[in-house]
PDB file of C-alpha atoms and ligand atoms in Angstrom:
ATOM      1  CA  UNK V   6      85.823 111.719 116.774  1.00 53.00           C
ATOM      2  CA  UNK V   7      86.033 111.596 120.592  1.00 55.00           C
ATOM      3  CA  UNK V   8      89.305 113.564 122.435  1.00 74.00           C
ATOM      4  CA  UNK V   9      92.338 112.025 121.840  1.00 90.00           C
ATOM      5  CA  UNK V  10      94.905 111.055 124.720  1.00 95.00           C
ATOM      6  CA  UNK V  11      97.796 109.758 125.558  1.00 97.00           C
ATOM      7  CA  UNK V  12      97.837 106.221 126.687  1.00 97.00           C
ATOM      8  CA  UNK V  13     100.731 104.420 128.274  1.00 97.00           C
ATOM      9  CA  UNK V  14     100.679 100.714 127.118  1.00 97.00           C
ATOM     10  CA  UNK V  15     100.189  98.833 130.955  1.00 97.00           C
ATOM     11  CA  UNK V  16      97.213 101.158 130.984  1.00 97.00           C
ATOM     12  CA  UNK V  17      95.309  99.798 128.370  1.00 97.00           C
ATOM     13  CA  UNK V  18      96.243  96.456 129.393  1.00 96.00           C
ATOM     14  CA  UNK V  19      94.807  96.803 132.994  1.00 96.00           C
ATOM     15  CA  UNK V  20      91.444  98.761 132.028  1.00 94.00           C
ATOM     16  CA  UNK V  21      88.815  97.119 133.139  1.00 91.00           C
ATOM     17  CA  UNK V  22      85.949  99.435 132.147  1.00 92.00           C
ATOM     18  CA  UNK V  23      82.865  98.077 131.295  1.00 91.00           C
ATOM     19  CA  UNK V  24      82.044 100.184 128.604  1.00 92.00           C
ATOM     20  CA  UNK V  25      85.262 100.418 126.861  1.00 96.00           C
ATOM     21  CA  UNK V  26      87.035  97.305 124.544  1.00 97.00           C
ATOM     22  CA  UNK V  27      90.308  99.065 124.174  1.00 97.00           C
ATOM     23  CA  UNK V  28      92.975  97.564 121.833  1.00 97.00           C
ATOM     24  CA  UNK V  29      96.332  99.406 120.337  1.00 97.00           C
ATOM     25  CA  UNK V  30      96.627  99.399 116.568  1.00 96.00           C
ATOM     26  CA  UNK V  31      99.988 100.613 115.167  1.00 95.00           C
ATOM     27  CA  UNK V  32     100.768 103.058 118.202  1.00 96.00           C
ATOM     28  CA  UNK V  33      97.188 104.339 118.310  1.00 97.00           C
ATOM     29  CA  UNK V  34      94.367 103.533 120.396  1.00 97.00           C
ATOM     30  CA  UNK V  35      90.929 102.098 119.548  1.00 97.00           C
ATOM     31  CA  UNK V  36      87.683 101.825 122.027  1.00 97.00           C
ATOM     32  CA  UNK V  37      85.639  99.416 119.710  1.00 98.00           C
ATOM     33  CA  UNK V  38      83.171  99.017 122.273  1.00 97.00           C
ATOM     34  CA  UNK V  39      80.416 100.130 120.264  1.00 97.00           C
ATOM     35  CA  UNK V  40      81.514  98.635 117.221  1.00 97.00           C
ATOM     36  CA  UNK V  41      81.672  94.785 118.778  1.00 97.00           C
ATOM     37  CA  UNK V  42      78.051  94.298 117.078  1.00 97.00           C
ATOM     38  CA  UNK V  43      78.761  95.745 113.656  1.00 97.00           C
ATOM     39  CA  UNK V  44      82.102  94.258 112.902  1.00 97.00           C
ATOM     40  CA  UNK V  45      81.585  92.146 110.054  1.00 96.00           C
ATOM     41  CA  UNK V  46      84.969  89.992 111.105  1.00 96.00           C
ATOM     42  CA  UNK V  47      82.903  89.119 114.688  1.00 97.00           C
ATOM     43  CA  UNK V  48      82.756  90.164 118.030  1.00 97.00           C
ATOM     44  CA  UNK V  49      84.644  87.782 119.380  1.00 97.00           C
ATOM     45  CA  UNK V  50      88.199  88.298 117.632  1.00 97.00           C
ATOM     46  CA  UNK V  51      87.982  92.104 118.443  1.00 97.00           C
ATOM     47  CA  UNK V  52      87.381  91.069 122.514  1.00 97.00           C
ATOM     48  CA  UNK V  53      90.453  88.306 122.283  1.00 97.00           C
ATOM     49  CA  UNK V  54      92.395  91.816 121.194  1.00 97.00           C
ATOM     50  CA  UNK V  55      91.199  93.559 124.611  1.00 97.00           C
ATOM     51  CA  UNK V  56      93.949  95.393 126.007  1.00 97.00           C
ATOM     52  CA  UNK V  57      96.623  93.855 123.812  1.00 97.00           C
ATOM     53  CA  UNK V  58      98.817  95.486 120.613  1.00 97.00           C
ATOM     54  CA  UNK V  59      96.368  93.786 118.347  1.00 97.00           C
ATOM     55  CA  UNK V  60      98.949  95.205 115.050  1.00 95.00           C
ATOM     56  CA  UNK V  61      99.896  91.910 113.770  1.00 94.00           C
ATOM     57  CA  UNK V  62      97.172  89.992 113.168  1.00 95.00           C
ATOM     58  CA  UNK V  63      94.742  92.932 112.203  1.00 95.00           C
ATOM     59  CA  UNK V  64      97.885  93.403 109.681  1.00 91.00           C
ATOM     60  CA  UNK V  65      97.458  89.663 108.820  1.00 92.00           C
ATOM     61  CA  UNK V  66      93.918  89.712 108.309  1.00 92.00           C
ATOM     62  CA  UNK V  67      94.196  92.434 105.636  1.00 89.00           C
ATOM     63  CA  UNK V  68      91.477  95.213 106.529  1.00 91.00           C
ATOM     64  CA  UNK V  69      90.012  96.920 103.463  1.00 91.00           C
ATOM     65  CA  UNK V  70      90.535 101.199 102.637  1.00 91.00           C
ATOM     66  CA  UNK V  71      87.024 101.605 104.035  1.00 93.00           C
ATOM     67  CA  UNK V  72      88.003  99.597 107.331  1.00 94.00           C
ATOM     68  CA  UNK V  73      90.582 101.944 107.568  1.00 92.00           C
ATOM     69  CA  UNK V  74      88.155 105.023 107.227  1.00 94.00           C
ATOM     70  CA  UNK V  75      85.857 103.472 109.659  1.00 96.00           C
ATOM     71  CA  UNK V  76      88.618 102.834 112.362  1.00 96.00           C
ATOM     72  CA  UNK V  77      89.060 106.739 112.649  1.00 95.00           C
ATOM     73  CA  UNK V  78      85.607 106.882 114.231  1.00 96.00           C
ATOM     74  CA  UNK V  79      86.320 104.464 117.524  1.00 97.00           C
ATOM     75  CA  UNK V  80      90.126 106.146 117.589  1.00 97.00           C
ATOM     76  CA  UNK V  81      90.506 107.455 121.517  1.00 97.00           C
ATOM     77  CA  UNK V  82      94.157 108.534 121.732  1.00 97.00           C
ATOM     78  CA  UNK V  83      97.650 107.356 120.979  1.00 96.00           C
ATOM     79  CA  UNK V  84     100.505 105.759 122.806  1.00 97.00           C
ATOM     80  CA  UNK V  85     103.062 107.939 124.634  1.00 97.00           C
ATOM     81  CA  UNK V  86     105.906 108.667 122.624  1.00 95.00           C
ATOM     82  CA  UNK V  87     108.245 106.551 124.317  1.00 96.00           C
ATOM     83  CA  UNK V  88     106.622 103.122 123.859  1.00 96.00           C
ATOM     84  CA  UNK V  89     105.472 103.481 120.353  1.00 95.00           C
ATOM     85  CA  UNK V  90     107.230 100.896 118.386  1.00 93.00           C
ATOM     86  CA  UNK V  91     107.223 103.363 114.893  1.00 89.00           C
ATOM     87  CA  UNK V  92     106.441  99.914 113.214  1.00 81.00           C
ATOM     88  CA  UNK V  93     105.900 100.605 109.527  1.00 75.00           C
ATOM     89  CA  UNK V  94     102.535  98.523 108.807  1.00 74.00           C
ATOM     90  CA  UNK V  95     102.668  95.406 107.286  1.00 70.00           C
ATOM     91  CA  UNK V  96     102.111  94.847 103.183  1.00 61.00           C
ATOM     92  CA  UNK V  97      98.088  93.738 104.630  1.00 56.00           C
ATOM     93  CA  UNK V  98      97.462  96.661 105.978  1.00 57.00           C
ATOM     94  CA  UNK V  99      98.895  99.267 103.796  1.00 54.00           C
ATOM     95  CA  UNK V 100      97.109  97.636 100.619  1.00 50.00           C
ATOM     96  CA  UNK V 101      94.343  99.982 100.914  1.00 48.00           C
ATOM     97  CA  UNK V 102      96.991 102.995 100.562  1.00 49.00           C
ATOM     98  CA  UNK V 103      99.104 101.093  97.784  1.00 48.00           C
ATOM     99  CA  UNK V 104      95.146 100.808  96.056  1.00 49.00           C
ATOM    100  CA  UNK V 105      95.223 104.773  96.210  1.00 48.00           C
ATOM    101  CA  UNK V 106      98.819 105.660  94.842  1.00 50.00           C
ATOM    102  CA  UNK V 107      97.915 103.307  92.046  1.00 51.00           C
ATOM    103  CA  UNK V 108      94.747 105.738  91.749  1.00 51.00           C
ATOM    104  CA  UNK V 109      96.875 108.882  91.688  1.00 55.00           C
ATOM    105  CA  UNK V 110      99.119 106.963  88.858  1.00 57.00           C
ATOM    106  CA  UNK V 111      95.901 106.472  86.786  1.00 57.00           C
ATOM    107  CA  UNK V 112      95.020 110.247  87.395  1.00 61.00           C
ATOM    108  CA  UNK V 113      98.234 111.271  86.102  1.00 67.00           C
ATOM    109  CA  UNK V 114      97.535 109.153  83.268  1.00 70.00           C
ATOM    110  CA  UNK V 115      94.241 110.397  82.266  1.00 75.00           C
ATOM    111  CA  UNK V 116      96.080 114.028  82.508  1.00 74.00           C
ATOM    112  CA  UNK V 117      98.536 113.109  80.082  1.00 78.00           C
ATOM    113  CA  UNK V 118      95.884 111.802  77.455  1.00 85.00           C
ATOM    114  CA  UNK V 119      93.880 115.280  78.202  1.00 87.00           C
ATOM    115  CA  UNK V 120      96.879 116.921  77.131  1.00 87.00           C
ATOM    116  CA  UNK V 121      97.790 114.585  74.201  1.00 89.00           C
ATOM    117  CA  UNK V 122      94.233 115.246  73.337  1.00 89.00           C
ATOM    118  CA  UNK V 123      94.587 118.864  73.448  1.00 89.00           C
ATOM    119  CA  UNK V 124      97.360 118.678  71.571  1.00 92.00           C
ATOM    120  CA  UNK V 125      96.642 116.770  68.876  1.00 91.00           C
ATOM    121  CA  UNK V 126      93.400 118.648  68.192  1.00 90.00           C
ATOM    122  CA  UNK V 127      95.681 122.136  68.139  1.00 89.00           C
ATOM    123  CA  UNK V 128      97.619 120.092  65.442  1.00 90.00           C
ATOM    124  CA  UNK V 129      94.526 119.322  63.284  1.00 90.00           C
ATOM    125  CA  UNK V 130      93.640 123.054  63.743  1.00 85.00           C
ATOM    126  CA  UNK V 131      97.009 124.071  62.290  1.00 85.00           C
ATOM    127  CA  UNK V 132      96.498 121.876  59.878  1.00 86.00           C
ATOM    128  CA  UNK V 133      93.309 122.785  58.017  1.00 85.00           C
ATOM    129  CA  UNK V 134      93.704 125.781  58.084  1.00 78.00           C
TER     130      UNK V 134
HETATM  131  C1  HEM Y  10      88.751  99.668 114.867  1.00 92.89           C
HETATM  132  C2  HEM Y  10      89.190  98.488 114.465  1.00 92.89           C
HETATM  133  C3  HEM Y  10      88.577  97.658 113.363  1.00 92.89           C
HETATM  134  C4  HEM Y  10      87.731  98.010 112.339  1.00 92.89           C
HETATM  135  C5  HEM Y  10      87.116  99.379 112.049  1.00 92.89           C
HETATM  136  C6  HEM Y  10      87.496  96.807 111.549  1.00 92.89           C
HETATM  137  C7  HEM Y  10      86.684  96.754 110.428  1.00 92.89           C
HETATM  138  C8  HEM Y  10      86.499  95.643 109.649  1.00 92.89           C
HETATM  139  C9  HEM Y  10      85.764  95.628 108.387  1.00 92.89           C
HETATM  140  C10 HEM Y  10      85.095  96.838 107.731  1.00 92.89           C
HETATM  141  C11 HEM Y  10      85.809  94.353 107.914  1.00 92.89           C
HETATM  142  C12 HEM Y  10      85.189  93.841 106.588  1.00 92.89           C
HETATM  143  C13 HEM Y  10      86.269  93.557 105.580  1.00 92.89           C
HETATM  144  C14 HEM Y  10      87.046  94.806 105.185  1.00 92.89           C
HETATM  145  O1  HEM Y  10      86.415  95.808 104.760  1.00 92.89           O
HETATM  146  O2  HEM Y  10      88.289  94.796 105.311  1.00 92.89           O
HETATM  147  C15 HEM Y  10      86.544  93.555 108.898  1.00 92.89           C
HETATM  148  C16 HEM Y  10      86.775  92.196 108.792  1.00 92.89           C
HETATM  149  C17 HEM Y  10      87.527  91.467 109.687  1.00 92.89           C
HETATM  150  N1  HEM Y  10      88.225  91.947 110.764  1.00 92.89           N
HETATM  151 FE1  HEM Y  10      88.194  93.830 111.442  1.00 92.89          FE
HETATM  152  N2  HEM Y  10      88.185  95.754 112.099  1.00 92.89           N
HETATM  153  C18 HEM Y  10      88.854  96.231 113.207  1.00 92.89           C
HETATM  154  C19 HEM Y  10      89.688  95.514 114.038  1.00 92.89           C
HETATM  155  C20 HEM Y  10      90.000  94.197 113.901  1.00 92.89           C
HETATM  156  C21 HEM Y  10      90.928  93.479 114.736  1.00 92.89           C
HETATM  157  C22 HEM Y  10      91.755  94.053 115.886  1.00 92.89           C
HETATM  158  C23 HEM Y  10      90.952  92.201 114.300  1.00 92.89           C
HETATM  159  C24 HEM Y  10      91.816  91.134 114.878  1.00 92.89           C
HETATM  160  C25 HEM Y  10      92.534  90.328 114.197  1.00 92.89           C
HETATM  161  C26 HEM Y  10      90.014  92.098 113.179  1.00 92.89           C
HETATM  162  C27 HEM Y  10      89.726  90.964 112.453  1.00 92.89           C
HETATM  163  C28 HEM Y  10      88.886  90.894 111.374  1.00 92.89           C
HETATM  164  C29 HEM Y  10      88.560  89.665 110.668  1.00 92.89           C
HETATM  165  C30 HEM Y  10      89.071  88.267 111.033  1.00 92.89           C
HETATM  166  C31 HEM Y  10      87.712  90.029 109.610  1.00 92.89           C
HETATM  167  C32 HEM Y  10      87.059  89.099 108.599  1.00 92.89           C
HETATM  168  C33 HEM Y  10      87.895  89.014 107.359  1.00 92.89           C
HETATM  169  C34 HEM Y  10      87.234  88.126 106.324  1.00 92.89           C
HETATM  170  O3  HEM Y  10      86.135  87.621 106.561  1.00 92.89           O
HETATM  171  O4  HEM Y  10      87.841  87.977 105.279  1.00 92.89           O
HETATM  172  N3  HEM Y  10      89.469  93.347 112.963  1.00 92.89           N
HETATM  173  N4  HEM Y  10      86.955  94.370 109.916  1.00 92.89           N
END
């Protein structure tokens, strides 16, 4: 992942680097420059989002866990403090996360059938002999 920095908002707004396609995504920045080609939602809706808070409608959209993983990589920095907008992410985007507490519920399932498991064999054990 490349150095992260602190960005105020006007200056991703006004960058006009060629080789950077900067957007802000819940408070923290993205160059996706490298990623126009490969984004399997299109080129084009990631350079409308140049320079913009792009939060809502990638929200809306509904990225995927492993779009999530994948942002990491083109992360460059963060907003400054004092014009973050602490905006908890929409239902959309958290789905992913909601995805993985329902995975951690399931593991704690599974660990209570180990133990019934264990259990009932100890009683069988007690039992026959
Ligand atoms: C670093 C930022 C981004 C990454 C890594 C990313 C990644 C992805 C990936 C992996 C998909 C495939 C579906 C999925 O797995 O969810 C996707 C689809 C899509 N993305 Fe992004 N995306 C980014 C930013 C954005 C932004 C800012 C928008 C603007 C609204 C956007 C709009 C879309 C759309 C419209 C689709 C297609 C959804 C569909 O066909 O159902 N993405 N993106």
């Amino acid at each position: 992942m490349a150095e992260m920095r602190v960005f105020t908002r006007s200056e991703i707004e006004k960058n006009d680097d060629k080789d950077k396609v900067l957007f802000i995504l819940h408070d923290k920045v993205y160059n996706v420059r490298s990623f126009l080609n490969e984004h399997p939602g299109g080129e084009e809706v990631l350079l409308e989002h140049k320079g913009v808070d792009a939060s809502e409608d990638f929200d809306d959209v509904g990225h995927s866990k492993d779009a999530m993983e994948l942002m990491k990589t083109y992360q460059v920095g963060e907003i400054a403090d004092s014009e973050r907008t602490n905006k908890r992410p929409k239902k959309g985007w958290i789905s992913g996360y909601i995805k993985e507490s329902e995975k951690n519920q399931e593991s704690g399932l599974s660990f209570y059938l180990l133990m019934g498991g264990i259990v009932l064999v100890a009683v069988l054990f007690f039992y026959a002999y």
